[in-house]
Every structure is written in structure tokens, then in C-alpha cells.
């Protein structure tokens, strides 16, 4: 029996900010969930199961927070799953929820991811080494900067490309009312003049620390028929993982990312992603990851990704808009960041992305990665239901 | 629904401390055992899912290193739940139901020895109102036990009998951490004595799932998952009736437990008093063999203990000792979240 088609009929986000002192963890997640229910025209009673994700529990200091959050998410008496796949978790969480619908285990599922970084200290949460294991170093930038440098060396990309991405994403964020960083006075010169944090990554090219949550309502074909707004249909979704460190690992373009994208394109019948995909929400926590992932995801040949960025192809009005929402560079509630990518892709094909809507977007890719560039999750959503 | 079975199960010997082993080193033997038992290699597996908790290791992203134990290159289709491995098995079962995979490798591990697990588990509680008071897992279980005694559902002698039966049964389980006759012991938190409480230890487990004919090819007598469901309850103990487990009852109904009698039940009851609650919720009579492995009172590697219940129940079916078994896993204080599965051998279904 073929899988049940899966539709996204509700999307909800909080306004992402550095610190939401006005709500508890429970209040934060409930805000996003209620917004998603309203978008879907549904109530708590319509939800059969809840799938929740976030990055490490240490980020808030709460072990297995799904236990405490069960009440706030209307999960009492229902199944509740908690996914954790590092930075890719927001995407993985959505895929686990989508599988529940695709397998016809449940008809309508609430999926939600969050991070409330102000409750604790993410740098501390990432800096608890145990003996004989490679620590992720103090903060993620220290881990990823050498791989950016490797990309530059390998491709000959000029060192101006990273700042172009940051300038673009932060300008896009001005059109997204939920984005964390809103700097109306932003100029390319300001981006370029920012201090160097982890060479070649400047302060202006790094993601912020945000409090925020993102929720989606996923449902079956019958549920989509009742949706008050156009749904987004899941045409393909996949996860791929590889170890953090091993001889032969390509940190610039990990095999797991290539394989994951290839699986999604196969499911969705995409043979030329550059031409067939209208918008991309890509997980770019440090600006240089845009050109790197353009190659990893098959939008550009190896060594050519930076040329797309430099030519303006990835601008909001470009030929292949990347991160019209402003992306992770503008909003980073870590555990939610992947789900925001997936949700923004859905908003694009639903025609509900507001000021940052890509005109005529019919197919969009949501992408997330995590760990030491080792966990990948992606989905491709479309305005039309999948055929076959 | 596709027919999916547990076709292989392995667990470590559960020990109070494994200082000499990393998580990967603890995990690798059980991964190899289930792969060897089925003849599968990592590259043959359709989906991999694990369960663990960073809080036991005391560092974030602990599970990312565990993937080294799988040998995950070329890259694999893989996921992780920050829950007991029983829920990882559930996610894998769903994945197979979508038709995107025919086999799954599921594993779970927990090392309680690096920290004080009673303190660590307090971090599960409401972070604003309850966790700051540090009420530990034994104290909360004791509240539940006292509520049961007050309700006339059990008494201390009956609880001691549960502990004695579990540890006697564990004598036949070479992996158990505690076995043999155990005195009731002193009160740990009244009314629970040391014998009513689980040992603290380190351990890991793995299973292989397979669908339909693949399962038949990999295992002489697959343990078919006839139903599986899980439910959560409210977090606040004050809004729950602690002598009942409505989430277990509901999950059991959805899993089809009550359609026909079971002969075996592997219950994840870390405290003797919780077996009383679960027996009532599941309607288990004396004719049902409960926890022949010794259960969580004999070995309770946090995060793996629930998956081990599924594995132990399946292993009895593999060996022909059970035709229809119930397996249960729990999470959270005082049985807040519960998973129930029904496993059957082929002959029972015919």
C-alpha cells in the first residue's frame, strides 16, 4: 500500500528574540503550537499525537523536557515522542511526525521544536568534555571555521563571499516579522567591518542565540481537504548520518549531505534541483555555509557554489532564492532552527510567506544539519499533492 | 499495517560501574551480536534509531559519538530519541510501516555511574517549581508506594514478595546486575526498602527489527509486533491519581493487549510498587509470567531498561517459551509515560 500523502496545514512561530523573559518554557512552546492550530483551523482535540524536538537538554538545564511540557502541548492522554539529532533536530522531528501520518499510524500530528537559550548558557552547554572524547570545542564556530577555510582554499573563492551572504540574509530578515535580528541600518560595509571571531568567520557572519519555537500541523489527505488555507505537500524527506570524525571524512561537503539530498530528489522526482526548485531554506549558521551547501545539495557543481552567491542568484529576487526568511543567520533558537527551515519552505509553497514570499514558489527545499556536519535532514514540499 | 518483528536481541552484562569503557565500547559488543545473529551488516540495515540521555554522561551531544559504534559510513538513514530505547524502537517501527525500510537496528545505552542518578533524574521535573527542591526519584516513587498502601492496593510484605520473586528469577539471567535471595533491607525512603528499588548501573541493549518475509529469513521464530502504542500523562504529581496508570491502560488497549490473554509480561517497573500499579492497569492475573528476566529490579540501565523489556519478551518468543507476550516501558516520574507492545510467535497467530 502506498504511503499516505502528508500535508502541512498549520505553521506557527514565536517572534524570536534574545530573551523571552515574559514566558516560561511551557508558555513559549504553547504560543507556537496555538499559532499553528489557528493557521490550520483546528483545536487541541484534533491532534492525535505530539512529536517534539530540541537540541541538547543542557541548553536549558532540563532533562527530557517533554515530560514537563506534556501538559502545555495538550499531549496528556496522547502519544508524545522526543527527537534529538543535534542541530538537524528540527528537521528530523518534522520527518518523524510526517512518518506517523505517512504510515497511517495517526491522522493529524502536532510537531514542534524549540530552544530557550536565555534559560541557560549554550556555550556552557557545549563545553562539557569527558575524557578520551573529542570535544566540540568551545562553541560551534571553532569547530566549523577550519572547514570554511578549507572550502575557500579548495575552490579559490574570494574572501568577500561570506559577507554577501550575511548582508543578504539579514536584509531578508527585515521582511520577516518573526526573525530575531532586525537591523534596518545594515550595510555591506558594516558586515565587512565586524570583528573577526574565528578566522575567516566574522561576528557579523554568525548566528545569534535566540529564544523561540516553531510548530507545524501535519495531516493526511482528508485533513488537507478541510484545511482553510492551501496546504504544503511533502514530496520527499530523508535523514542521513555519518560519524563525527573519521579518516576520509569530507568536512567541506559531507557524503551524508549529498546522499540525503539525492534521496529527497529521487522521492520528489527532481532531476535538476537548480531549475526545478523555486526556493531553499538552508541551514546556514555561519555565512560561508551557503556556498558550501549549494554544492553539497547539488545546486552548483563542486567549486562553483560561491559563484551563485556572488552573482546574486540566491537573493530574494534571484533565480534561486536561499533563505528568504533571513535564515539561521538572523534567527537561531538552535533546536527549532531546522524546523523553521522546514516550516518556511512550507510557507513559501502555501503562498503564506508574507513580505518575504518568493513569487510563484511551487517547490521548496527545507534543509538542516547538525553535530560535526554529520547529521542531515531535508524535505521537499510542493503546492500540489504528490502524484502516484 | 505491515507485519514487523523483533528478530534479534542482545544486552550487556549490567554492572554497577564501567569506568574502563566508553559508551561506544559498551555499545559495540551488543551491536555486533545482533548483526551477527541476523547475518546483516550495517550497510544492509534500512533504518537505525537509538535512545539515550545526555544527562547521564554529563555532556551535550553524547549520542553523536555513539554513532561511531555503528560504523556509519557510507552514511546511514538514522535518528535518535532522547528517551528510552523503547521509543527508538517505536520510531523504527513507524519507519518500517511507511515502507521506506524493511529492517531496522535499534539500540540504547545508559551509564549511570558517572553521576548521582537520583540527583540527575530530578532535572526531569518542572524547572521552575519542582526541580529546585531536588525531590529524587526514590522519594517520588515512595510517595506513590505510600498512596498504594493507603488505598489498600498493597502492603510492605507484598512489595517485598515482588522484589524477592524478581531477584530469584534473575538468577537465570546471566546479564542481571543483582540476583539471588535479597533481604528486604532497610528503608531507603519509607515505605520503600532497598529491595524495592532498582540497582544503579551501566548497560546497553540492541535489537533488530524486520518486516514480513525478511523477518522469517532472519529468524527461526520471529517475535511479531502485533500492536504498539504509548501515551503520556500530566507532569504534575498533584494532578495525577498515582495508584492508577491510565496511560498504560490506554496504550495497552491501542496495542490490542486485551484481545487475547498474554502468557508473559515484561514490565518496566523500577520499583516493586510500580509493578502493582502496572498489573492493575493491564489486568494481569497470577497466571501471567511477570518479569521472568528479573525485570528492572535486577538491572535498570537507565534509557536501555525499557528496550530490554521488549528484547526479553521477544527472546522468550524466539526460544519458544512464550506465544504471546506483553512488553512495557516507562519514562518520567511515577510512571508518567508508558509504552506497551504485544509480541507473538508465528504459531500463536496461525
PDB file of N, CA and C in Angstrom, chain A residues 5-11 39-40 216-235 342-343 345-352 361-364 379-386:
ATOM      1  N   UNK A   5      -0.310  10.470   1.577  1.00  0.00           N
ATOM      2  CA  UNK A   5       0.290  11.795   1.356  1.00  0.00           C
ATOM      3  C   UNK A   5       0.206  12.642   2.639  1.00  0.00           C
ATOM      4  N   UNK A   6       1.243  13.412   2.874  1.00  0.00           N
ATOM      5  CA  UNK A   6       1.316  14.220   4.097  1.00  0.00           C
ATOM      6  C   UNK A   6       1.231  15.698   3.721  1.00  0.00           C
ATOM      7  N   UNK A   7       0.351  16.409   4.408  1.00  0.00           N
ATOM      8  CA  UNK A   7       0.158  17.833   4.146  1.00  0.00           C
ATOM      9  C   UNK A   7       0.499  18.660   5.383  1.00  0.00           C
ATOM     10  N   UNK A   8       1.135  19.801   5.129  1.00  0.00           N
ATOM     11  CA  UNK A   8       1.358  20.785   6.194  1.00  0.00           C
ATOM     12  C   UNK A   8       0.206  21.779   6.119  1.00  0.00           C
ATOM     13  N   UNK A   9      -0.637  21.792   7.139  1.00  0.00           N
ATOM     14  CA  UNK A   9      -1.800  22.687   7.099  1.00  0.00           C
ATOM     15  C   UNK A   9      -1.723  23.803   8.138  1.00  0.00           C
ATOM     16  N   UNK A  10      -0.721  23.733   9.005  1.00  0.00           N
ATOM     17  CA  UNK A  10      -0.583  24.786  10.007  1.00  0.00           C
ATOM     18  C   UNK A  10       0.879  25.047  10.308  1.00  0.00           C
ATOM     19  N   UNK A  11       1.226  26.324  10.398  1.00  0.00           N
ATOM     20  CA  UNK A  11       2.579  26.720  10.777  1.00  0.00           C
ATOM     21  C   UNK A  11       2.447  27.818  11.819  1.00  0.00           C
ATOM     22  N   UNK A  39      -3.684  28.537  12.410  1.00  0.00           N
ATOM     23  CA  UNK A  39      -3.432  28.535  10.967  1.00  0.00           C
ATOM     24  C   UNK A  39      -4.165  27.368  10.309  1.00  0.00           C
ATOM     25  N   UNK A  40      -4.215  26.249  11.024  1.00  0.00           N
ATOM     26  CA  UNK A  40      -4.849  25.041  10.481  1.00  0.00           C
ATOM     27  C   UNK A  40      -6.359  25.024  10.705  1.00  0.00           C
ATOM     28  N   UNK A 216       4.291  22.882  13.625  1.00  0.00           N
ATOM     29  CA  UNK A 216       3.556  22.589  12.394  1.00  0.00           C
ATOM     30  C   UNK A 216       2.475  21.552  12.686  1.00  0.00           C
ATOM     31  N   UNK A 217       1.405  21.644  11.929  1.00  0.00           N
ATOM     32  CA  UNK A 217       0.363  20.614  11.969  1.00  0.00           C
ATOM     33  C   UNK A 217       0.463  19.829  10.665  1.00  0.00           C
ATOM     34  N   UNK A 218       0.683  18.530  10.795  1.00  0.00           N
ATOM     35  CA  UNK A 218       0.764  17.643   9.638  1.00  0.00           C
ATOM     36  C   UNK A 218      -0.463  16.744   9.631  1.00  0.00           C
ATOM     37  N   UNK A 219      -1.005  16.529   8.433  1.00  0.00           N
ATOM     38  CA  UNK A 219      -2.222  15.727   8.378  1.00  0.00           C
ATOM     39  C   UNK A 219      -2.291  14.947   7.070  1.00  0.00           C
ATOM     40  N   UNK A 220      -3.306  14.109   6.980  1.00  0.00           N
ATOM     41  CA  UNK A 220      -3.461  13.243   5.817  1.00  0.00           C
ATOM     42  C   UNK A 220      -4.292  13.947   4.741  1.00  0.00           C
ATOM     43  N   UNK A 221      -4.624  13.197   3.686  1.00  0.00           N
ATOM     44  CA  UNK A 221      -5.332  13.809   2.567  1.00  0.00           C
ATOM     45  C   UNK A 221      -6.692  14.357   2.992  1.00  0.00           C
ATOM     46  N   UNK A 222      -7.388  13.598   3.840  1.00  0.00           N
ATOM     47  CA  UNK A 222      -8.700  14.067   4.299  1.00  0.00           C
ATOM     48  C   UNK A 222      -8.560  15.332   5.134  1.00  0.00           C
ATOM     49  N   UNK A 223      -7.520  15.368   5.950  1.00  0.00           N
ATOM     50  CA  UNK A 223      -7.270  16.555   6.760  1.00  0.00           C
ATOM     51  C   UNK A 223      -6.962  17.761   5.888  1.00  0.00           C
ATOM     52  N   UNK A 224      -6.215  17.529   4.828  1.00  0.00           N
ATOM     53  CA  UNK A 224      -5.867  18.624   3.917  1.00  0.00           C
ATOM     54  C   UNK A 224      -7.110  19.182   3.231  1.00  0.00           C
ATOM     55  N   UNK A 225      -8.070  18.308   2.930  1.00  0.00           N
ATOM     56  CA  UNK A 225      -9.305  18.755   2.281  1.00  0.00           C
ATOM     57  C   UNK A 225     -10.072  19.750   3.152  1.00  0.00           C
ATOM     58  N   UNK A 226      -9.916  19.624   4.463  1.00  0.00           N
ATOM     59  CA  UNK A 226     -10.644  20.501   5.385  1.00  0.00           C
ATOM     60  C   UNK A 226      -9.848  21.756   5.739  1.00  0.00           C
ATOM     61  N   UNK A 227      -8.640  21.863   5.226  1.00  0.00           N
ATOM     62  CA  UNK A 227      -7.767  22.970   5.615  1.00  0.00           C
ATOM     63  C   UNK A 227      -8.312  24.301   5.077  1.00  0.00           C
ATOM     64  N   UNK A 228      -8.366  25.322   5.935  1.00  0.00           N
ATOM     65  CA  UNK A 228      -8.887  26.621   5.470  1.00  0.00           C
ATOM     66  C   UNK A 228      -7.926  27.347   4.525  1.00  0.00           C
ATOM     67  N   UNK A 229      -6.655  26.983   4.563  1.00  0.00           N
ATOM     68  CA  UNK A 229      -5.652  27.616   3.703  1.00  0.00           C
ATOM     69  C   UNK A 229      -4.986  26.545   2.853  1.00  0.00           C
ATOM     70  N   UNK A 230      -4.355  26.928   1.758  1.00  0.00           N
ATOM     71  CA  UNK A 230      -3.692  25.924   0.925  1.00  0.00           C
ATOM     72  C   UNK A 230      -2.637  25.163   1.736  1.00  0.00           C
ATOM     73  N   UNK A 231      -2.595  23.850   1.625  1.00  0.00           N
ATOM     74  CA  UNK A 231      -1.554  23.088   2.326  1.00  0.00           C
ATOM     75  C   UNK A 231      -0.260  23.056   1.527  1.00  0.00           C
ATOM     76  N   UNK A 232       0.803  22.686   2.210  1.00  0.00           N
ATOM     77  CA  UNK A 232       2.038  22.298   1.511  1.00  0.00           C
ATOM     78  C   UNK A 232       2.100  20.779   1.574  1.00  0.00           C
ATOM     79  N   UNK A 233       2.478  20.153   0.452  1.00  0.00           N
ATOM     80  CA  UNK A 233       2.547  18.687   0.412  1.00  0.00           C
ATOM     81  C   UNK A 233       3.984  18.217   0.478  1.00  0.00           C
ATOM     82  N   UNK A 234       4.207  17.185   1.257  1.00  0.00           N
ATOM     83  CA  UNK A 234       5.556  16.632   1.381  1.00  0.00           C
ATOM     84  C   UNK A 234       5.811  15.702   0.193  1.00  0.00           C
ATOM     85  N   UNK A 235       6.791  16.064  -0.624  1.00  0.00           N
ATOM     86  CA  UNK A 235       7.132  15.243  -1.791  1.00  0.00           C
ATOM     87  C   UNK A 235       8.317  14.328  -1.540  1.00  0.00           C
ATOM     88  N   UNK A 342      12.157  24.017   7.607  1.00  0.00           N
ATOM     89  CA  UNK A 342      11.106  23.182   7.011  1.00  0.00           C
ATOM     90  C   UNK A 342       9.788  23.954   6.925  1.00  0.00           C
ATOM     91  N   UNK A 343       9.492  24.699   7.973  1.00  0.00           N
ATOM     92  CA  UNK A 343       8.224  25.436   8.021  1.00  0.00           C
ATOM     93  C   UNK A 343       8.223  26.585   7.025  1.00  0.00           C
ATOM     94  N   UNK A 345       9.874  26.692   4.248  1.00  0.00           N
ATOM     95  CA  UNK A 345       9.697  26.102   2.915  1.00  0.00           C
ATOM     96  C   UNK A 345       8.211  25.852   2.657  1.00  0.00           C
ATOM     97  N   UNK A 346       7.517  25.369   3.696  1.00  0.00           N
ATOM     98  CA  UNK A 346       6.077  25.119   3.560  1.00  0.00           C
ATOM     99  C   UNK A 346       5.312  26.424   3.330  1.00  0.00           C
ATOM    100  N   UNK A 347       5.684  27.472   4.083  1.00  0.00           N
ATOM    101  CA  UNK A 347       5.006  28.769   3.903  1.00  0.00           C
ATOM    102  C   UNK A 347       5.174  29.277   2.474  1.00  0.00           C
ATOM    103  N   UNK A 348       6.346  29.063   1.907  1.00  0.00           N
ATOM    104  CA  UNK A 348       6.597  29.545   0.544  1.00  0.00           C
ATOM    105  C   UNK A 348       5.652  28.896  -0.464  1.00  0.00           C
ATOM    106  N   UNK A 349       5.501  27.576  -0.380  1.00  0.00           N
ATOM    107  CA  UNK A 349       4.661  26.919  -1.393  1.00  0.00           C
ATOM    108  C   UNK A 349       3.171  27.060  -1.077  1.00  0.00           C
ATOM    109  N   UNK A 350       2.869  27.459   0.176  1.00  0.00           N
ATOM    110  CA  UNK A 350       1.474  27.767   0.504  1.00  0.00           C
ATOM    111  C   UNK A 350       1.126  29.203   0.094  1.00  0.00           C
ATOM    112  N   UNK A 351       2.131  29.970  -0.297  1.00  0.00           N
ATOM    113  CA  UNK A 351       1.902  31.372  -0.641  1.00  0.00           C
ATOM    114  C   UNK A 351       1.611  32.227   0.583  1.00  0.00           C
ATOM    115  N   UNK A 352       2.110  31.783   1.753  1.00  0.00           N
ATOM    116  CA  UNK A 352       1.782  32.467   3.007  1.00  0.00           C
ATOM    117  C   UNK A 352       3.030  33.016   3.713  1.00  0.00           C
ATOM    118  N   UNK A 361       6.366  30.505  -5.982  1.00  0.00           N
ATOM    119  CA  UNK A 361       7.095  29.343  -5.460  1.00  0.00           C
ATOM    120  C   UNK A 361       6.175  28.124  -5.430  1.00  0.00           C
ATOM    121  N   UNK A 362       6.547  27.079  -6.136  1.00  0.00           N
ATOM    122  CA  UNK A 362       5.748  25.854  -6.191  1.00  0.00           C
ATOM    123  C   UNK A 362       6.429  24.695  -5.491  1.00  0.00           C
ATOM    124  N   UNK A 363       7.761  24.708  -5.491  1.00  0.00           N
ATOM    125  CA  UNK A 363       8.516  23.654  -4.817  1.00  0.00           C
ATOM    126  C   UNK A 363       9.649  24.277  -4.012  1.00  0.00           C
ATOM    127  N   UNK A 364       9.764  23.873  -2.745  1.00  0.00           N
ATOM    128  CA  UNK A 364      10.787  24.464  -1.882  1.00  0.00           C
ATOM    129  C   UNK A 364      11.463  23.374  -1.063  1.00  0.00           C
ATOM    130  N   UNK A 379      13.536  18.096   3.660  1.00  0.00           N
ATOM    131  CA  UNK A 379      12.308  17.720   2.982  1.00  0.00           C
ATOM    132  C   UNK A 379      12.047  18.659   1.822  1.00  0.00           C
ATOM    133  N   UNK A 380      11.332  18.150   0.844  1.00  0.00           N
ATOM    134  CA  UNK A 380      10.923  18.963  -0.283  1.00  0.00           C
ATOM    135  C   UNK A 380       9.409  19.024  -0.274  1.00  0.00           C
ATOM    136  N   UNK A 381       8.883  20.250  -0.247  1.00  0.00           N
ATOM    137  CA  UNK A 381       7.433  20.428  -0.204  1.00  0.00           C
ATOM    138  C   UNK A 381       6.970  21.131  -1.476  1.00  0.00           C
ATOM    139  N   UNK A 382       5.731  20.831  -1.859  1.00  0.00           N
ATOM    140  CA  UNK A 382       5.188  21.412  -3.072  1.00  0.00           C
ATOM    141  C   UNK A 382       3.769  21.916  -2.873  1.00  0.00           C
ATOM    142  N   UNK A 383       3.357  22.783  -3.776  1.00  0.00           N
ATOM    143  CA  UNK A 383       2.000  23.336  -3.719  1.00  0.00           C
ATOM    144  C   UNK A 383       0.969  22.306  -4.173  1.00  0.00           C
ATOM    145  N   UNK A 384       1.408  21.353  -4.977  1.00  0.00           N
ATOM    146  CA  UNK A 384       0.485  20.320  -5.473  1.00  0.00           C
ATOM    147  C   UNK A 384       0.713  19.023  -4.713  1.00  0.00           C
ATOM    148  N   UNK A 385      -0.333  18.222  -4.549  1.00  0.00           N
ATOM    149  CA  UNK A 385      -0.132  16.914  -3.895  1.00  0.00           C
ATOM    150  C   UNK A 385       0.765  16.026  -4.760  1.00  0.00           C
ATOM    151  N   UNK A 386       1.514  15.130  -4.112  1.00  0.00           N
ATOM    152  CA  UNK A 386       2.374  14.238  -4.879  1.00  0.00           C
ATOM    153  C   UNK A 386       1.525  13.306  -5.748  1.00  0.00           C
TER     154      UNK A 386
END
